[in-house]
Amino acid sequence: MQPPDGPDNQYTMRDPLTQYPRPPFPEQTQGAPGLDQNMRPEPDCGEATYVGFGRLKGRRALITGGDSGIGRAVAIAFAREGASVVINHLPAEQQDADDTLNVMRASGAWSIGIAGDISQEGFCDDLVASAADALGGLDLVVNVAGKQVAKESIADISTEQFDATFRTNVYAMFWICKAALPLLPKGASIINTASIQAYQQSPHLLDYASTKAAIVAFTRALSREVAPKGIRVNAVAPGPIWTVLQPSGGQPAERIPTFGDHTPLGRPGQPAECAPVYVLLASQESSYVTGEVYGVTGGNPTP
């Protein structure tokens, strides 16, 4: 379950200011949903740096958005920690998904991908059922996939965009959790993906920020409902993370070269810097943690 040999891994002490690339970045845009491998610099999802120690040995995980960005980093980390993993992705993201699966399988993990659009309720039901069938059960549900489209004004946000953002970010999480809960054993963990946008909203991300606030409330409410069943529900709230979501419409094109420079660490985070928090929340090490939202924000604190 080890990555390729290299000088550094997630335990190597390094200066966080210079650990990863800092702005300015090259100007770049992609059509949505975009591909990680076309970004410059390419995001670090832990391919050559994440070392696992069996913290999730025998666990069975479903991860949405597992082809790229944070989802890819989480999938690689889970695989190297001993989990069997099903990743979900859009059909247009097949190239990134195949690459992610190859990295996971090279680590010795059992993994498959299921393509489809989680903004559709029927597909979410089928996804959970198919994942549980393929894995022989389900222990971990990780909702990462999200839609983010920057618009300068509320007047520029169509009803179609507003609806699509909520269906992808909120409705899909609801449908997946609802379908998965009857299948989850005691000790299972659900991990949702919020954002610093739930607390510090950018005006050009009005609909996206609204969904992330809803995810925080959903996580906390669901955690209280299912705690008596021995199931934990938490969320991770990333700050500005260098993922393909940003240059494929998630940020105005002119903001990409300086993306992340407003944080105290002066740079965007990398997906590999988020993955260990998901591993913690999935593992038994966090057995007394539920209803929490963990920030990974580069120094801009969440409440």
Tab-separated table of C-alpha atoms in Angstrom:
chain	number	residue	atom	x	y	z
A	1	MET	CA	0.000	0.000	0.000
A	2	GLN	CA	2.944	2.336	-0.538
A	3	PRO	CA	3.418	5.065	-3.177
A	4	PRO	CA	6.512	5.209	-5.375
A	5	ASP	CA	9.703	5.899	-3.457
A	6	GLY	CA	10.466	9.591	-3.147
A	7	PRO	CA	12.246	12.079	-0.905
A	8	ASP	CA	9.085	13.426	0.728
A	9	ASN	CA	5.717	12.205	1.968
A	10	GLN	CA	2.930	13.717	4.039
A	11	TYR	CA	5.001	13.253	7.201
A	12	THR	CA	8.115	15.077	6.006
A	13	MET	CA	8.576	18.397	7.818
A	14	ARG	CA	8.493	21.266	5.329
A	15	ASP	CA	7.783	24.981	5.312
A	16	PRO	CA	4.058	25.293	4.464
A	17	LEU	CA	4.712	28.649	2.799
A	18	THR	CA	6.872	27.068	0.112
A	19	GLN	CA	5.739	23.445	0.188
A	20	TYR	CA	3.657	23.926	-2.953
A	21	PRO	CA	3.531	26.388	-5.886
A	22	ARG	CA	2.589	29.968	-5.081
A	23	PRO	CA	0.936	32.576	-7.298
A	24	PRO	CA	1.252	33.894	-9.897
A	25	PHE	CA	0.015	30.982	-12.013
A	26	PRO	CA	-0.315	30.828	-15.799
A	27	GLU	CA	-3.549	32.140	-17.253
A	28	GLN	CA	-5.719	29.146	-18.106
A	29	THR	CA	-9.301	28.115	-18.739
A	30	GLN	CA	-11.021	24.818	-19.476
A	31	GLY	CA	-14.508	23.847	-20.446
A	32	ALA	CA	-16.468	22.279	-17.595
A	33	PRO	CA	-15.971	19.802	-16.027
A	34	GLY	CA	-12.302	19.956	-17.086
A	35	LEU	CA	-9.389	17.601	-16.433
A	36	ASP	CA	-6.738	17.725	-13.702
A	37	GLN	CA	-4.020	16.680	-16.120
A	38	ASN	CA	-4.554	19.826	-18.210
A	39	MET	CA	-3.881	22.216	-15.311
A	40	ARG	CA	-0.602	24.100	-14.956
A	41	PRO	CA	0.815	23.396	-12.471
A	42	GLU	CA	-0.899	20.017	-12.163
A	43	PRO	CA	-2.538	19.482	-8.760
A	44	ASP	CA	-0.862	17.221	-6.219
A	45	CYS	CA	-3.338	14.534	-5.219
A	46	GLY	CA	-0.801	12.509	-3.249
A	47	GLU	CA	0.164	10.181	-6.086
A	48	ALA	CA	3.844	10.196	-5.111
A	49	THR	CA	3.600	11.404	-1.529
A	50	TYR	CA	0.766	9.758	0.414
A	51	VAL	CA	1.920	6.848	2.580
A	52	GLY	CA	-0.723	4.614	4.162
A	53	PHE	CA	-0.568	2.506	7.311
A	54	GLY	CA	-3.706	0.373	7.113
A	55	ARG	CA	-5.930	2.797	9.014
A	56	LEU	CA	-8.899	1.848	6.796
A	57	LYS	CA	-8.068	-1.823	6.242
A	58	GLY	CA	-11.146	-3.766	5.240
A	59	ARG	CA	-13.389	-0.681	4.910
A	60	ARG	CA	-15.662	-0.286	1.894
A	61	ALA	CA	-15.991	3.246	0.557
A	62	LEU	CA	-18.044	5.173	-1.990
A	63	ILE	CA	-16.516	8.510	-3.049
A	64	THR	CA	-18.252	10.936	-5.397
A	65	GLY	CA	-16.091	13.168	-7.555
A	66	GLY	CA	-13.291	10.641	-7.165
A	67	ASP	CA	-11.745	11.251	-10.559
A	68	SER	CA	-9.997	14.554	-9.831
A	69	GLY	CA	-9.124	17.180	-7.247
A	70	ILE	CA	-10.032	16.523	-3.636
A	71	GLY	CA	-12.029	13.412	-4.520
A	72	ARG	CA	-9.048	11.913	-6.327
A	73	ALA	CA	-6.751	12.671	-3.393
A	74	VAL	CA	-9.215	11.079	-0.962
A	75	ALA	CA	-9.588	7.998	-3.170
A	76	ILE	CA	-5.816	7.531	-3.383
A	77	ALA	CA	-5.413	8.023	0.368
A	78	PHE	CA	-8.231	5.590	1.203
A	79	ALA	CA	-6.756	3.001	-1.150
A	80	ARG	CA	-3.330	3.304	0.452
A	81	GLU	CA	-4.921	2.993	3.889
A	82	GLY	CA	-6.355	-0.395	2.885
A	83	ALA	CA	-9.919	0.438	1.833
A	84	SER	CA	-11.757	-0.956	-1.177
A	85	VAL	CA	-13.161	1.981	-3.116
A	86	VAL	CA	-15.836	2.824	-5.654
A	87	ILE	CA	-15.452	6.253	-7.230
A	88	ASN	CA	-18.187	8.098	-9.080
A	89	HIS	CA	-17.502	10.559	-11.893
A	90	LEU	CA	-19.163	12.138	-14.900
A	91	PRO	CA	-18.732	10.328	-18.235
A	92	ALA	CA	-16.782	13.359	-19.526
A	93	GLU	CA	-14.245	12.797	-16.727
A	94	GLN	CA	-13.397	9.226	-17.785
A	95	GLN	CA	-9.783	10.087	-18.641
A	96	ASP	CA	-9.058	11.419	-15.153
A	97	ALA	CA	-11.059	8.564	-13.593
A	98	ASP	CA	-9.028	5.914	-15.400
A	99	ASP	CA	-5.804	7.546	-14.270
A	100	THR	CA	-7.026	7.678	-10.658
A	101	LEU	CA	-8.045	4.008	-10.737
A	102	ASN	CA	-4.637	3.039	-12.135
A	103	VAL	CA	-2.885	4.856	-9.270
A	104	MET	CA	-5.149	3.174	-6.711
A	105	ARG	CA	-4.708	-0.288	-8.184
A	106	ALA	CA	-0.942	0.166	-8.338
A	107	SER	CA	-1.144	0.568	-4.566
A	108	GLY	CA	-2.757	-2.859	-4.314
A	109	ALA	CA	-6.298	-1.626	-3.700
A	110	TRP	CA	-9.502	-3.031	-5.154
A	111	SER	CA	-11.288	-0.200	-6.925
A	112	ILE	CA	-13.790	0.516	-9.686
A	113	GLY	CA	-15.413	3.579	-11.193
A	114	ILE	CA	-19.099	4.181	-11.864
A	115	ALA	CA	-19.885	6.962	-14.326
A	116	GLY	CA	-23.062	8.996	-14.047
A	117	ASP	CA	-24.691	12.275	-13.094
A	118	ILE	CA	-25.481	12.599	-9.384
A	119	SER	CA	-27.831	15.509	-10.043
A	120	GLN	CA	-30.394	12.826	-10.962
A	121	GLU	CA	-32.154	11.073	-8.071
A	122	GLY	CA	-32.543	7.753	-9.860
A	123	PHE	CA	-28.841	7.570	-10.603
A	124	CYS	CA	-27.955	8.313	-6.962
A	125	ASP	CA	-30.127	5.403	-5.820
A	126	ASP	CA	-28.533	3.123	-8.411
A	127	LEU	CA	-25.041	4.340	-7.513
A	128	VAL	CA	-25.398	3.448	-3.847
A	129	ALA	CA	-26.930	0.055	-4.652
A	130	SER	CA	-24.260	-0.742	-7.252
A	131	ALA	CA	-21.424	0.339	-4.979
A	132	ALA	CA	-22.723	-1.743	-2.068
A	133	ASP	CA	-23.179	-4.741	-4.362
A	134	ALA	CA	-19.675	-4.413	-5.816
A	135	LEU	CA	-18.057	-3.909	-2.418
A	136	GLY	CA	-20.125	-6.470	-0.545
A	137	GLY	CA	-21.426	-3.722	1.733
A	138	LEU	CA	-20.745	-0.107	2.545
A	139	ASP	CA	-18.895	1.451	5.498
A	140	LEU	CA	-17.846	4.890	4.268
A	141	VAL	CA	-19.750	7.438	2.178
A	142	VAL	CA	-17.786	10.481	1.046
A	143	ASN	CA	-19.637	13.228	-0.819
A	144	VAL	CA	-17.053	15.358	-2.636
A	145	ALA	CA	-18.443	16.090	-6.118
A	146	GLY	CA	-19.610	19.653	-6.544
A	147	LYS	CA	-20.672	22.266	-9.052
A	148	GLN	CA	-19.258	25.801	-8.931
A	149	VAL	CA	-19.876	28.452	-11.591
A	150	ALA	CA	-18.759	32.020	-10.925
A	151	LYS	CA	-21.112	34.863	-11.831
A	152	GLU	CA	-20.460	38.505	-10.985
A	153	SER	CA	-24.088	39.330	-10.178
A	154	ILE	CA	-27.266	37.608	-9.041
A	155	ALA	CA	-28.740	38.950	-12.268
A	156	ASP	CA	-26.356	36.682	-14.190
A	157	ILE	CA	-27.440	33.483	-12.395
A	158	SER	CA	-30.153	31.688	-14.307
A	159	THR	CA	-32.752	29.536	-12.619
A	160	GLU	CA	-31.218	26.609	-14.512
A	161	GLN	CA	-27.771	27.231	-13.015
A	162	PHE	CA	-29.159	27.793	-9.510
A	163	ASP	CA	-31.105	24.545	-9.736
A	164	ALA	CA	-28.166	22.572	-11.155
A	165	THR	CA	-25.839	23.794	-8.406
A	166	PHE	CA	-28.271	22.795	-5.665
A	167	ARG	CA	-29.062	19.452	-7.295
A	168	THR	CA	-25.380	18.561	-7.574
A	169	ASN	CA	-24.181	19.894	-4.223
A	170	VAL	CA	-27.172	19.429	-1.905
A	171	TYR	CA	-29.823	17.191	-3.427
A	172	ALA	CA	-27.279	14.549	-4.459
A	173	MET	CA	-25.838	14.457	-0.945
A	174	PHE	CA	-29.373	14.035	0.438
A	175	TRP	CA	-30.260	11.275	-2.024
A	176	ILE	CA	-26.996	9.394	-1.488
A	177	CYS	CA	-27.156	9.592	2.301
A	178	LYS	CA	-30.813	8.557	2.303
A	179	ALA	CA	-30.081	5.511	0.132
A	180	ALA	CA	-26.925	4.558	2.026
A	181	LEU	CA	-28.089	4.815	5.632
A	182	PRO	CA	-30.078	1.545	5.678
A	183	LEU	CA	-26.931	-0.240	4.467
A	184	LEU	CA	-24.430	1.262	6.913
A	185	PRO	CA	-23.300	-0.745	9.961
A	186	LYS	CA	-22.457	0.622	13.390
A	187	GLY	CA	-19.061	2.332	13.131
A	188	ALA	CA	-19.746	3.653	9.643
A	189	SER	CA	-18.874	7.204	8.687
A	190	ILE	CA	-20.379	9.766	6.315
A	191	ILE	CA	-18.145	12.667	5.279
A	192	ASN	CA	-19.553	15.624	3.365
A	193	THR	CA	-17.673	18.450	1.698
A	194	ALA	CA	-18.556	21.973	2.731
A	195	SER	CA	-16.342	25.018	2.095
A	196	ILE	CA	-15.051	28.177	3.680
A	197	GLN	CA	-17.699	29.726	1.417
A	198	ALA	CA	-20.274	28.598	3.968
A	199	TYR	CA	-18.808	31.192	6.366
A	200	GLN	CA	-16.927	33.734	4.226
A	201	GLN	CA	-18.986	34.120	1.080
A	202	SER	CA	-17.612	35.478	-2.178
A	203	PRO	CA	-20.210	37.565	-4.016
A	204	HIS	CA	-19.394	35.904	-7.346
A	205	LEU	CA	-20.224	32.483	-5.851
A	206	LEU	CA	-23.685	33.266	-4.480
A	207	ASP	CA	-25.385	29.978	-5.390
A	208	TYR	CA	-22.326	27.838	-4.574
A	209	ALA	CA	-21.842	29.506	-1.175
A	210	SER	CA	-25.508	28.953	-0.393
A	211	THR	CA	-25.192	25.225	-1.057
A	212	LYS	CA	-22.146	24.966	1.187
A	213	ALA	CA	-23.997	26.620	4.067
A	214	ALA	CA	-26.784	24.084	3.508
A	215	ILE	CA	-24.246	21.244	3.658
A	216	VAL	CA	-23.014	22.429	7.067
A	217	ALA	CA	-26.568	22.479	8.441
A	218	PHE	CA	-27.410	19.121	6.848
A	219	THR	CA	-24.282	17.509	8.311
A	220	ARG	CA	-24.975	18.722	11.813
A	221	ALA	CA	-28.656	17.770	11.728
A	222	LEU	CA	-28.060	14.301	10.275
A	223	SER	CA	-25.263	13.620	12.760
A	224	ARG	CA	-27.690	14.059	15.647
A	225	GLU	CA	-30.272	11.799	14.026
A	226	VAL	CA	-27.949	8.858	13.374
A	227	ALA	CA	-25.638	9.072	16.394
A	228	PRO	CA	-27.831	6.584	18.321
A	229	LYS	CA	-27.281	4.157	15.435
A	230	GLY	CA	-23.502	4.321	15.880
A	231	ILE	CA	-22.978	6.205	12.618
A	232	ARG	CA	-20.901	9.392	12.521
A	233	VAL	CA	-21.448	12.315	10.121
A	234	ASN	CA	-18.874	15.069	9.648
A	235	ALA	CA	-17.751	17.505	6.971
A	236	VAL	CA	-14.549	19.031	5.643
A	237	ALA	CA	-14.557	22.731	4.710
A	238	PRO	CA	-11.708	23.472	2.281
A	239	GLY	CA	-10.528	26.966	1.470
A	240	PRO	CA	-9.062	27.819	-1.954
A	241	ILE	CA	-7.794	24.480	-3.280
A	242	TRP	CA	-5.965	24.105	-6.595
A	243	THR	CA	-8.421	21.886	-8.478
A	244	VAL	CA	-9.842	21.835	-11.984
A	245	LEU	CA	-13.086	23.230	-10.574
A	246	GLN	CA	-11.402	26.660	-10.554
A	247	PRO	CA	-10.231	27.178	-14.193
A	248	SER	CA	-13.277	25.393	-15.654
A	249	GLY	CA	-15.670	28.156	-14.607
A	250	GLY	CA	-15.431	28.079	-10.818
A	251	GLN	CA	-13.486	31.350	-10.783
A	252	PRO	CA	-13.430	34.298	-13.184
A	253	ALA	CA	-10.535	33.696	-15.581
A	254	GLU	CA	-8.704	36.824	-14.419
A	255	ARG	CA	-8.550	35.496	-10.841
A	256	ILE	CA	-6.711	32.258	-11.657
A	257	PRO	CA	-3.168	33.739	-11.765
A	258	THR	CA	-3.543	35.054	-8.193
A	259	PHE	CA	-5.718	32.240	-6.833
A	260	GLY	CA	-5.068	31.652	-3.129
A	261	ASP	CA	-2.776	34.626	-2.600
A	262	HIS	CA	-5.171	36.170	-0.051
A	263	THR	CA	-4.637	33.404	2.524
A	264	PRO	CA	-2.161	33.825	5.392
A	265	LEU	CA	-0.038	31.077	3.799
A	266	GLY	CA	-0.066	33.023	0.520
A	267	ARG	CA	-0.989	30.153	-1.764
A	268	PRO	CA	-3.848	27.775	-2.581
A	269	GLY	CA	-3.983	24.408	-0.905
A	270	GLN	CA	-3.451	21.190	-2.796
A	271	PRO	CA	-5.884	18.245	-2.808
A	272	ALA	CA	-3.218	16.148	-1.065
A	273	GLU	CA	-3.418	18.528	1.895
A	274	CYS	CA	-7.134	17.795	2.340
A	275	ALA	CA	-7.015	13.998	2.075
A	276	PRO	CA	-5.557	13.266	5.558
A	277	VAL	CA	-8.525	14.998	7.207
A	278	TYR	CA	-10.952	12.738	5.333
A	279	VAL	CA	-8.873	9.723	6.391
A	280	LEU	CA	-9.048	10.820	10.030
A	281	LEU	CA	-12.830	11.255	9.886
A	282	ALA	CA	-13.228	7.874	8.188
A	283	SER	CA	-11.019	6.022	10.671
A	284	GLN	CA	-11.707	4.779	14.178
A	285	GLU	CA	-9.267	7.403	15.449
A	286	SER	CA	-12.121	9.921	15.258
A	287	SER	CA	-14.640	7.678	17.041
A	288	TYR	CA	-15.755	10.530	19.347
A	289	VAL	CA	-16.118	13.078	16.541
A	290	THR	CA	-19.491	13.668	14.913
A	291	GLY	CA	-21.363	16.742	13.720
A	292	GLU	CA	-18.089	18.615	13.197
A	293	VAL	CA	-16.810	20.664	10.264
A	294	TYR	CA	-13.026	20.593	9.811
A	295	GLY	CA	-11.481	23.579	8.033
A	296	VAL	CA	-8.539	23.210	5.619
A	297	THR	CA	-8.234	26.860	4.689
A	298	GLY	CA	-4.632	28.044	4.663
A	299	GLY	CA	-5.149	30.201	7.730
A	300	ASN	CA	-8.589	31.739	7.195
A	301	PRO	CA	-10.402	30.184	10.158
A	302	THR	CA	-13.938	28.880	10.144
A	303	PRO	CA	-16.261	29.285	13.180
